[in-house]
C-alpha cells in the first residue's frame, strides 16, 4: 500500500455566531467536502466540474467531470464514492436522468447511452450503443408526460441545440436538432469573458440543463468561461420544451463572482426530498491549471411570478441542510461571522511564495505552504479576543505534488488547539 507525504498547505476560515441554530441542525460549507480526484495528467491538481445531481430511489446521485467515478448520498451531506469499469468516467460533463424505473447516463463525446437500476453498486448496462448525436455537454430531460428531450452544445461560435428522443426506439432522436441560443455580450453583459466581464473575446456558452415547474420550462446554460470568477448560469423560460424561449430579466440567476471561492456555472438544478430547490455548480480555482475546479451547492427557489433565483450571498459560509420544506431560502443561513480574515498569523515554516497571511486572506486561489510535510509543522492565528467558535473550515491546496488519479493513499491529519493566553 503506497502512502504519499506532501508539503503542508492550508487555507483556513474560522467562524463564530451571532445567532445559533437548533442543536440538531446540520450545516455544510462550499466548496463541497468531496474526495476530489487528482487529474491523470500534468500538472498534479484536483478537479471536479460540470455536475449533475438527480434523485433516484431515495438517493441523490452526483456525476461530475474527470472524477473517476460518481457519488451518492441520502442527505446531500455525506457522500459515498462509486466506481465502475462500465461508464466512460474520463469524459467531460456527464448527464443523468430518471426515465421510468431506470437511471440513464450519457457523457460528452460518447455514442453510448447507459442505464442502471442499481447505481449504488456500480452496475450499469449499455442501452443504446450507437446514439447518433456525439456532442459536448449533454443534458437528458424527462417531461412529466414521459417524453424525453436532449439538449447539448459547448462553443464560443455555435448555438446550443435541443431535440426530442424516441422512448420507444432506444432514445434515438426524432427529427433534426433545433438551434436555441448563442452568446450575446452586447445585450447580456454577464456573458462577457473575464473575472470582471471585461475581456473582448467571444464567450463559451455551454452546460444545458432544463427543469419544469408549473407548466414552464426553465432552460439553463453557462457562461462566459469555466476559469473565470464570473462563471454563472443564466436561464430562458418557455411554455414548450423546445421553445421558443424568453430570456429572464434577472440573469444570471445563479452567480458567485466574489468571496473565498467563486463561480457557480455549468451545473444542474433539482428538488430535494422535501421539495426544496438546489443548484449545484462549478467553482473555479484555475491556478495550477485552467480546469482546477471544485463544486458548490446553493439554495434556489422560484417565486410567485415564476422567477428562478438563487442565494449565493454567503455561498461559502456554513449553511443549514434542511430536513423539511422551508418557506424562505434565508432560513438556511446561520448568522455566523468570519473571525480570521487578515488576522496576524505565524507558522513553523513557510515557502517564500506562500507566506502565512495567505492562509487567512479569504481567497482560495492563494495559500500558505510549510517547507515540509513533517508532523511538527504548525500554523497559528491570533483572533485578538476570546471568541465562541462554531465552525472551522479547512481547505488543503497540496503544493507541488506529483500525485495522479486515485492511486495510493493521501491523508491529511491535523490537530486544532486553542489558547486564551
Coordinates of C-alpha atoms in Angstrom, one line a residue:
X1 CA 0.0 0.0 0.0
X2 CA 1.5 3.3 -1.1
X3 CA 1.4 6.4 1.1
X4 CA 2.2 9.9 0.0
X5 CA 3.8 12.7 2.0
X6 CA 3.2 16.2 0.8
X7 CA 4.0 19.8 1.8
X8 CA 1.5 21.0 4.4
X9 CA -0.5 23.8 2.7
X10 CA -3.7 25.2 4.1
X11 CA -6.4 27.8 3.8
X12 CA -8.5 28.3 7.0
X13 CA -11.7 30.1 7.9
X14 CA -12.7 30.5 11.5
X15 CA -16.3 31.4 12.0
X16 CA -18.4 32.4 15.1
X17 CA -22.1 33.1 15.6
X18 CA -24.5 35.9 16.5
X19 CA -27.4 33.5 16.3
X20 CA -27.4 29.8 16.9
X21 CA -29.4 27.2 15.0
X22 CA -31.1 24.3 16.8
X23 CA -28.6 21.8 18.3
X24 CA -29.6 19.1 15.8
X25 CA -29.2 21.3 12.7
X26 CA -26.5 20.1 10.3
X27 CA -24.5 22.5 8.2
X28 CA -22.4 22.3 5.1
X29 CA -19.9 24.6 3.5
X30 CA -18.8 25.3 0.0
X31 CA -16.7 24.1 -1.8
X32 CA -18.4 20.8 -1.1
X33 CA -16.5 18.3 1.0
X34 CA -15.8 15.6 -1.5
X35 CA -12.9 13.2 -2.4
X36 CA -11.9 15.3 -5.4
X37 CA -9.6 13.2 -7.6
X38 CA -6.2 14.2 -8.8
X39 CA -6.2 14.5 -12.6
X40 CA -4.3 11.9 -14.7
X41 CA -2.0 14.4 -16.5
X42 CA 0.4 17.2 -15.5
X43 CA 0.4 19.4 -13.6
X44 CA -0.8 17.5 -10.5
X45 CA -4.1 19.1 -9.3
X46 CA -7.6 18.1 -8.3
X47 CA -10.7 18.6 -10.4
X48 CA -14.4 18.1 -10.4
X49 CA -16.8 20.2 -12.6
X50 CA -20.0 20.3 -14.7
X51 CA -22.0 18.5 -12.0
X52 CA -25.4 16.7 -12.3
X53 CA -27.4 15.7 -9.3
X54 CA -30.5 13.5 -9.7
X55 CA -32.7 11.9 -7.1
X56 CA -33.3 8.2 -7.7
X57 CA -34.7 5.5 -5.4
X58 CA -34.3 7.8 -2.3
X59 CA -30.6 8.6 -3.0
X60 CA -29.0 11.6 -4.6
X61 CA -26.6 10.7 -7.4
X62 CA -23.8 13.2 -8.2
X63 CA -21.9 12.9 -11.5
X64 CA -19.0 15.3 -12.3
X65 CA -16.3 15.6 -14.9
X66 CA -13.0 13.8 -14.5
X67 CA -13.8 12.2 -11.2
X68 CA -13.0 8.6 -11.9
X69 CA -16.5 7.6 -10.5
X70 CA -19.5 9.2 -9.0
X71 CA -21.1 9.7 -5.6
X72 CA -24.4 9.1 -3.9
X73 CA -25.9 10.3 -0.7
X74 CA -29.2 10.1 1.2
X75 CA -28.9 13.6 2.8
X76 CA -26.7 15.8 0.5
X77 CA -24.1 15.9 3.3
X78 CA -22.3 12.6 3.4
X79 CA -21.3 11.2 0.0
X80 CA -20.2 7.7 -0.9
X81 CA -17.9 7.2 -3.9
X82 CA -18.7 4.6 -6.5
X83 CA -16.5 3.5 -9.4
X84 CA -17.3 1.1 -12.3
X85 CA -15.5 -0.2 -15.3
X86 CA -18.6 0.2 -17.5
X87 CA -19.0 4.0 -17.7
X88 CA -16.8 6.4 -19.6
X89 CA -15.6 8.2 -16.5
X90 CA -12.9 10.2 -18.2
X91 CA -15.3 12.0 -20.4
X92 CA -16.4 15.5 -19.5
X93 CA -19.8 16.8 -18.5
X94 CA -21.9 13.7 -17.8
X95 CA -25.6 13.9 -17.6
X96 CA -28.1 11.6 -15.9
X97 CA -31.9 11.3 -15.8
X98 CA -34.6 9.1 -14.4
X99 CA -36.7 7.6 -17.2
X100 CA -39.3 5.1 -16.0
X101 CA -37.7 2.8 -13.4
X102 CA -34.1 3.3 -14.6
X103 CA -31.4 5.9 -14.2
X104 CA -29.8 6.8 -17.6
X105 CA -26.3 8.2 -18.2
X106 CA -24.6 9.9 -21.1
X107 CA -21.2 11.7 -21.2
X108 CA -19.7 14.2 -23.6
X109 CA -18.3 12.8 -26.9
X110 CA -19.8 9.4 -26.3
X111 CA -22.1 7.3 -28.6
X112 CA -23.3 5.1 -25.8
X113 CA -26.3 5.7 -23.5
X114 CA -26.1 3.6 -20.3
X115 CA -28.7 2.7 -17.7
X116 CA -28.9 1.2 -14.3
X117 CA -31.4 0.1 -11.7
X118 CA -28.6 -0.4 -9.1
X119 CA -26.2 2.5 -9.4
X120 CA -25.3 2.4 -5.7
X121 CA -23.4 -0.8 -6.5
X122 CA -22.0 0.4 -9.8
X123 CA -24.0 -1.9 -12.0
X124 CA -24.6 -0.4 -15.4
X125 CA -25.6 -1.7 -18.9
X126 CA -25.4 -0.4 -22.4
X127 CA -28.8 0.7 -23.5
X128 CA -28.0 2.3 -26.9
X129 CA -24.5 1.7 -28.3
X130 CA -24.9 3.8 -31.4
X131 CA -26.5 7.1 -30.3
X132 CA -26.1 9.3 -33.4
X133 CA -25.6 12.7 -31.8
X134 CA -22.0 12.8 -30.5
X135 CA -21.9 16.1 -28.6
X136 CA -20.5 18.1 -25.8
X137 CA -22.3 18.9 -22.6
X138 CA -25.3 16.7 -23.0
X139 CA -28.5 17.0 -20.9
X140 CA -31.3 14.4 -20.8
X141 CA -34.7 15.7 -19.6
X142 CA -37.8 13.6 -18.8
X143 CA -41.0 15.6 -19.0
X144 CA -44.0 15.0 -16.8
X145 CA -45.8 13.3 -19.7
X146 CA -43.0 10.7 -20.1
X147 CA -41.5 12.2 -23.2
X148 CA -37.7 12.7 -23.2
X149 CA -35.6 15.5 -24.7
X150 CA -31.9 16.0 -25.3
X151 CA -30.0 19.3 -25.2
X152 CA -26.4 19.9 -25.9
X153 CA -23.6 22.3 -27.0
X154 CA -20.4 23.9 -25.9
X155 CA -19.0 26.6 -28.1
X156 CA -17.8 30.2 -28.5
X157 CA -19.2 30.1 -32.1
X158 CA -22.1 27.7 -32.4
X159 CA -25.5 27.7 -30.6
X160 CA -27.0 25.3 -28.1
X161 CA -29.4 22.7 -29.5
X162 CA -32.3 20.5 -28.5
X163 CA -34.3 17.6 -29.9
X164 CA -36.9 15.1 -28.7
X165 CA -35.8 11.5 -28.2
X166 CA -37.9 8.4 -29.0
X167 CA -38.6 6.5 -25.8
X168 CA -39.8 3.6 -28.0
X169 CA -36.6 3.4 -30.1
X170 CA -33.6 3.4 -27.8
X171 CA -33.8 7.1 -27.2
X172 CA -32.8 7.9 -30.7
X173 CA -33.6 11.5 -32.0
X174 CA -37.0 12.3 -33.5
X175 CA -36.2 14.7 -36.4
X176 CA -33.4 17.2 -36.6
X177 CA -31.9 19.1 -33.6
X178 CA -33.2 22.7 -33.2
X179 CA -30.8 25.5 -32.5
X180 CA -31.7 27.6 -29.4
X181 CA -29.4 30.3 -28.1
X182 CA -25.9 31.7 -28.6
X183 CA -23.8 34.2 -26.7
X184 CA -25.0 37.8 -26.8
X185 CA -22.5 40.0 -25.0
X186 CA -24.0 43.2 -26.4
X187 CA -27.2 42.7 -24.5
X188 CA -26.1 40.2 -21.8
X189 CA -23.1 41.8 -20.0
X190 CA -22.6 38.9 -17.7
X191 CA -21.7 36.7 -20.7
X192 CA -18.7 38.8 -21.4
X193 CA -15.5 36.8 -20.5
X194 CA -13.1 37.7 -17.7
X195 CA -13.3 37.6 -13.9
X196 CA -14.9 41.0 -14.1
X197 CA -16.6 40.6 -17.6
X198 CA -14.0 43.0 -19.2
X199 CA -12.5 40.9 -21.9
X200 CA -13.4 41.2 -25.6
X201 CA -13.3 37.6 -26.9
X202 CA -16.5 35.6 -27.5
X203 CA -17.9 33.7 -24.5
X204 CA -18.2 29.9 -24.2
X205 CA -21.9 29.2 -24.0
X206 CA -22.5 25.6 -22.7
X207 CA -23.9 23.4 -20.0
X208 CA -27.5 23.0 -20.9
X209 CA -30.0 21.9 -18.2
X210 CA -33.7 22.1 -18.0
X211 CA -36.4 22.0 -15.3
X212 CA -40.2 22.1 -15.5
X213 CA -42.3 23.9 -12.9
X214 CA -46.0 24.8 -13.1
X215 CA -46.1 24.3 -16.8
X216 CA -43.0 26.4 -17.5
X217 CA -39.7 25.1 -18.9
X218 CA -36.5 26.7 -17.5
X219 CA -33.7 26.3 -19.9
X220 CA -30.4 26.9 -18.1
X221 CA -27.0 27.5 -19.6
X222 CA -23.5 28.6 -18.5
X223 CA -21.1 31.3 -19.5
X224 CA -18.7 33.0 -20.0
X225 CA -15.9 30.5 -19.2
X226 CA -15.1 28.0 -16.5
X227 CA -11.8 29.7 -15.5
X228 CA -13.5 33.0 -14.6
X229 CA -14.9 34.1 -11.2
X230 CA -17.8 35.3 -13.2
X231 CA -18.7 31.8 -14.3
X232 CA -22.5 31.6 -13.9
X233 CA -25.7 30.1 -15.1
X234 CA -28.5 32.0 -17.0
X235 CA -32.0 30.9 -17.8
X236 CA -34.6 31.2 -20.6
X237 CA -38.2 30.3 -20.0
X238 CA -40.8 28.8 -22.3
X239 CA -44.2 27.1 -22.4
X240 CA -42.7 24.3 -24.5
X241 CA -39.6 22.1 -24.0
X242 CA -38.3 23.1 -27.4
X243 CA -39.1 26.8 -27.2
X244 CA -39.4 29.5 -28.2
X245 CA -37.6 30.7 -25.1
X246 CA -37.6 34.1 -23.5
X247 CA -34.5 35.5 -21.7
X248 CA -35.1 36.0 -18.0
X249 CA -34.6 39.6 -16.7
X250 CA -32.8 38.6 -13.5
X251 CA -29.9 36.8 -15.3
X252 CA -27.6 35.3 -14.4
X253 CA -30.0 33.5 -12.0
X254 CA -27.0 31.9 -10.1
X255 CA -23.6 33.6 -9.8
X256 CA -20.9 34.0 -7.2
X257 CA -18.3 36.4 -8.5
X258 CA -16.6 37.2 -5.2
X259 CA -15.8 35.7 -1.9
X260 CA -13.5 32.9 -0.7
X261 CA -14.4 30.6 -3.6
X262 CA -16.1 32.0 -6.8
X263 CA -18.1 30.6 -9.7
X264 CA -21.4 28.8 -9.9
X265 CA -21.8 27.9 -13.6
X266 CA -22.4 24.8 -15.6
X267 CA -24.5 22.9 -13.1
X268 CA -27.9 21.3 -12.5
X269 CA -31.0 22.4 -10.6
X270 CA -33.0 19.9 -8.7
X271 CA -35.5 19.4 -5.8
X272 CA -34.6 17.6 -2.7
X273 CA -36.8 15.0 -0.9
X274 CA -38.7 17.8 0.9
X275 CA -39.4 19.9 -2.2
X276 CA -36.6 22.5 -1.7
X277 CA -34.8 23.6 -4.8
X278 CA -31.0 23.5 -5.2
X279 CA -28.4 24.3 -7.8
X280 CA -25.0 22.5 -7.9
X281 CA -22.4 24.3 -10.0
X282 CA -18.7 24.7 -10.8
X283 CA -16.4 26.8 -8.6
X284 CA -13.1 28.0 -10.1
X285 CA -9.6 27.9 -8.7
X286 CA -7.7 27.7 -12.0
X287 CA -4.3 28.3 -10.6
X288 CA -2.3 25.1 -11.3
X289 CA -4.4 24.6 -14.4
X290 CA -7.4 26.3 -16.0
X291 CA -9.5 23.2 -15.2
X292 CA -8.6 23.2 -11.5
X293 CA -12.2 23.3 -10.1
X294 CA -14.5 22.4 -7.2
X295 CA -18.2 22.0 -6.7
X296 CA -20.7 24.3 -4.9
X297 CA -24.2 23.6 -3.7
X298 CA -26.5 26.7 -3.5
X299 CA -30.2 27.0 -2.5
X300 CA -32.5 28.3 -5.2
X301 CA -36.2 28.9 -5.5
X302 CA -39.0 30.0 -7.9
X303 CA -41.1 32.9 -6.7
X304 CA -44.8 33.5 -7.2
X305 CA -44.1 35.2 -10.6
X306 CA -42.2 32.2 -11.8
X307 CA -38.8 33.8 -11.5
X308 CA -36.0 31.3 -10.8
X309 CA -33.4 32.8 -8.4
X310 CA -30.6 31.7 -6.1
X311 CA -29.0 32.6 -2.8
X312 CA -25.2 32.8 -3.0
X313 CA -24.6 36.0 -0.9
X314 CA -22.8 33.9 1.7
X315 CA -22.3 30.9 -0.5
X316 CA -19.0 29.9 1.0
X317 CA -20.2 30.3 4.6
X318 CA -21.9 27.4 6.5
X319 CA -25.5 26.8 5.5
X320 CA -28.1 24.7 7.2
X321 CA -29.1 21.5 5.4
X322 CA -32.9 21.4 5.9
X323 CA -34.9 18.4 7.0
X324 CA -38.2 19.8 5.9
X325 CA -39.7 22.1 3.3
X326 CA -38.6 25.7 4.0
X327 CA -40.6 28.8 3.3
X328 CA -37.6 31.1 2.6
X329 CA -34.1 30.5 1.4
X330 CA -32.7 32.7 4.2
X331 CA -33.9 30.2 6.8
X332 CA -30.7 28.3 5.8
X333 CA -28.3 31.0 7.0
X334 CA -26.7 30.7 10.4
X335 CA -25.7 34.3 11.0
X336 CA -22.1 33.4 11.7
X337 CA -19.3 35.9 11.1
X338 CA -15.8 35.4 9.7
X339 CA -13.2 35.9 12.5
X340 CA -9.9 35.0 10.9
X341 CA -9.8 37.3 7.9
X342 CA -6.5 39.0 7.6
X343 CA -5.6 38.3 11.2
X344 CA -2.0 38.0 12.3
X345 CA -0.6 34.5 11.6
X346 CA 2.6 32.7 12.5
X347 CA 3.9 29.3 11.3
X348 CA 6.7 26.8 11.9
X349 CA 8.0 27.5 8.4
X350 CA 6.9 29.0 5.1
X351 CA 7.9 28.8 1.5
X352 CA 8.8 32.2 0.0
X353 CA 5.9 32.5 -2.3
X354 CA 3.4 31.0 0.2
X355 CA 3.6 33.1 3.4
X356 CA 1.3 32.7 6.4
X357 CA -1.0 35.6 5.7
X358 CA -2.3 33.8 2.5
X359 CA -3.9 31.2 4.8
X360 CA -6.4 33.8 6.1
X361 CA -6.9 36.2 3.1
X362 CA -10.3 34.6 2.1
X363 CA -9.0 33.7 -1.4
X364 CA -9.0 30.0 -2.5
X365 CA -6.5 30.9 -5.2
X366 CA -3.8 31.7 -2.7
X367 CA -2.5 29.6 0.2
X368 CA 0.2 29.1 2.9
X369 CA 2.7 26.2 2.5
X370 CA 5.1 24.9 5.1
X371 CA 8.5 23.9 3.9
X372 CA 7.9 20.2 4.6
X373 CA 5.1 17.8 5.2
X374 CA 6.5 16.8 8.6
X375 CA 4.3 16.3 11.6
X376 CA 6.0 19.2 13.5
X377 CA 4.8 21.9 11.1
X378 CA 2.2 24.2 12.5
X379 CA 0.1 27.3 11.8
X380 CA -1.5 29.7 14.3
X381 CA -3.7 32.8 14.1
X382 CA -4.4 35.5 16.7
X383 CA -8.2 36.3 16.7
X384 CA -7.4 39.3 19.0
X385 CA -10.1 38.5 21.6
X386 CA -11.8 35.5 23.2
X387 CA -14.5 34.1 20.8
X388 CA -17.1 31.5 20.6
X389 CA -16.1 29.2 17.7
X390 CA -18.9 27.3 15.9
X391 CA -17.1 26.2 12.8
X392 CA -13.6 25.9 11.3
X393 CA -13.3 25.4 7.5
X394 CA -10.0 23.8 6.4
X395 CA -9.1 23.6 2.7
X396 CA -5.9 21.9 1.5
X397 CA -4.1 23.2 -1.6
X398 CA -1.4 20.5 -1.9
X399 CA 1.6 22.4 -3.2
X400 CA 3.9 20.9 -5.8
X401 CA 2.5 17.4 -5.6
X402 CA 3.3 14.5 -8.0
X403 CA 0.0 12.7 -7.5
X404 CA -2.2 11.4 -10.3
X405 CA -5.6 9.6 -10.2
X406 CA -6.7 7.8 -7.0
X407 CA -3.7 5.5 -6.7
X408 CA -2.2 5.2 -3.2
X409 CA -3.4 7.0 -0.1
X410 CA -3.3 10.7 0.5
X411 CA -4.5 11.6 4.0
X412 CA -4.5 14.9 5.8
X413 CA -4.1 14.8 9.5
X414 CA -4.3 17.9 11.7
X415 CA -5.0 18.9 15.3
X416 CA -6.8 22.1 16.3
X417 CA -5.8 23.7 19.6
X418 CA -6.7 27.0 21.2
X419 CA -5.3 29.2 24.0
X420 CA -6.5 32.4 25.7
X421 CA -3.1 33.4 26.8

